[in-house]
Amino acid sequence: MTIDAKGLLAIRSQILERNDVLSRAGTPQAATKPDFGNVMESAMQAVNTQQSRASQASAAYERGETTDIAAVMLQRQKASIGFEATMQVRNRLLTAYKDIMNMPV
């Protein structure tokens, strides 16, 4: 089996086309990967928003603007669960950081 120049050039152009298609296909995925800091910041903002809603609901109940105690308690419980989850993530991150710092080099 012999490979002539035309066949070799055709194979080369196919490889280059496939490489170009693959590189274009990989670029958007790399751009859409979330940054850890951004994910943590958005999670903290969500917890803060929930805490604010719970505070507003409690204040509205205390002022007599609403009589739905179940909705107020539900908002407070959501805020509490979000805060506890945030604390658990923080504790796990600190533990991981300490473990990494204690690793021998």
Tab-separated table of C-alpha atoms in Angstrom, residues 36-37 39-41 43-44 85-101:
chain	number	residue	atom	x	y	z
A	36	PHE	CA	-15.690	28.688	42.788
A	37	GLY	CA	-15.611	32.202	44.200
A	39	VAL	CA	-20.577	30.184	43.178
A	40	MET	CA	-19.823	30.818	46.841
A	41	GLU	CA	-20.687	34.498	46.524
A	43	ALA	CA	-24.807	31.158	47.558
A	44	MET	CA	-24.007	33.661	50.304
A	85	ALA	CA	-25.966	24.720	55.462
A	86	THR	CA	-23.648	27.680	54.977
A	87	MET	CA	-21.987	26.996	58.313
A	88	GLN	CA	-21.510	23.341	57.397
A	89	VAL	CA	-19.870	24.295	54.097
A	90	ARG	CA	-17.614	26.758	55.915
A	91	ASN	CA	-16.615	24.125	58.455
A	92	ARG	CA	-15.860	21.584	55.725
A	93	LEU	CA	-13.769	24.125	53.821
A	94	LEU	CA	-11.785	24.975	56.951
A	95	THR	CA	-11.208	21.304	57.654
A	96	ALA	CA	-10.036	20.723	54.079
A	97	TYR	CA	-7.727	23.745	54.301
A	98	LYS	CA	-6.224	22.479	57.563
A	99	ASP	CA	-5.750	19.008	56.056
A	100	ILE	CA	-3.978	20.469	53.045
A	101	MET	CA	-1.762	22.654	55.203
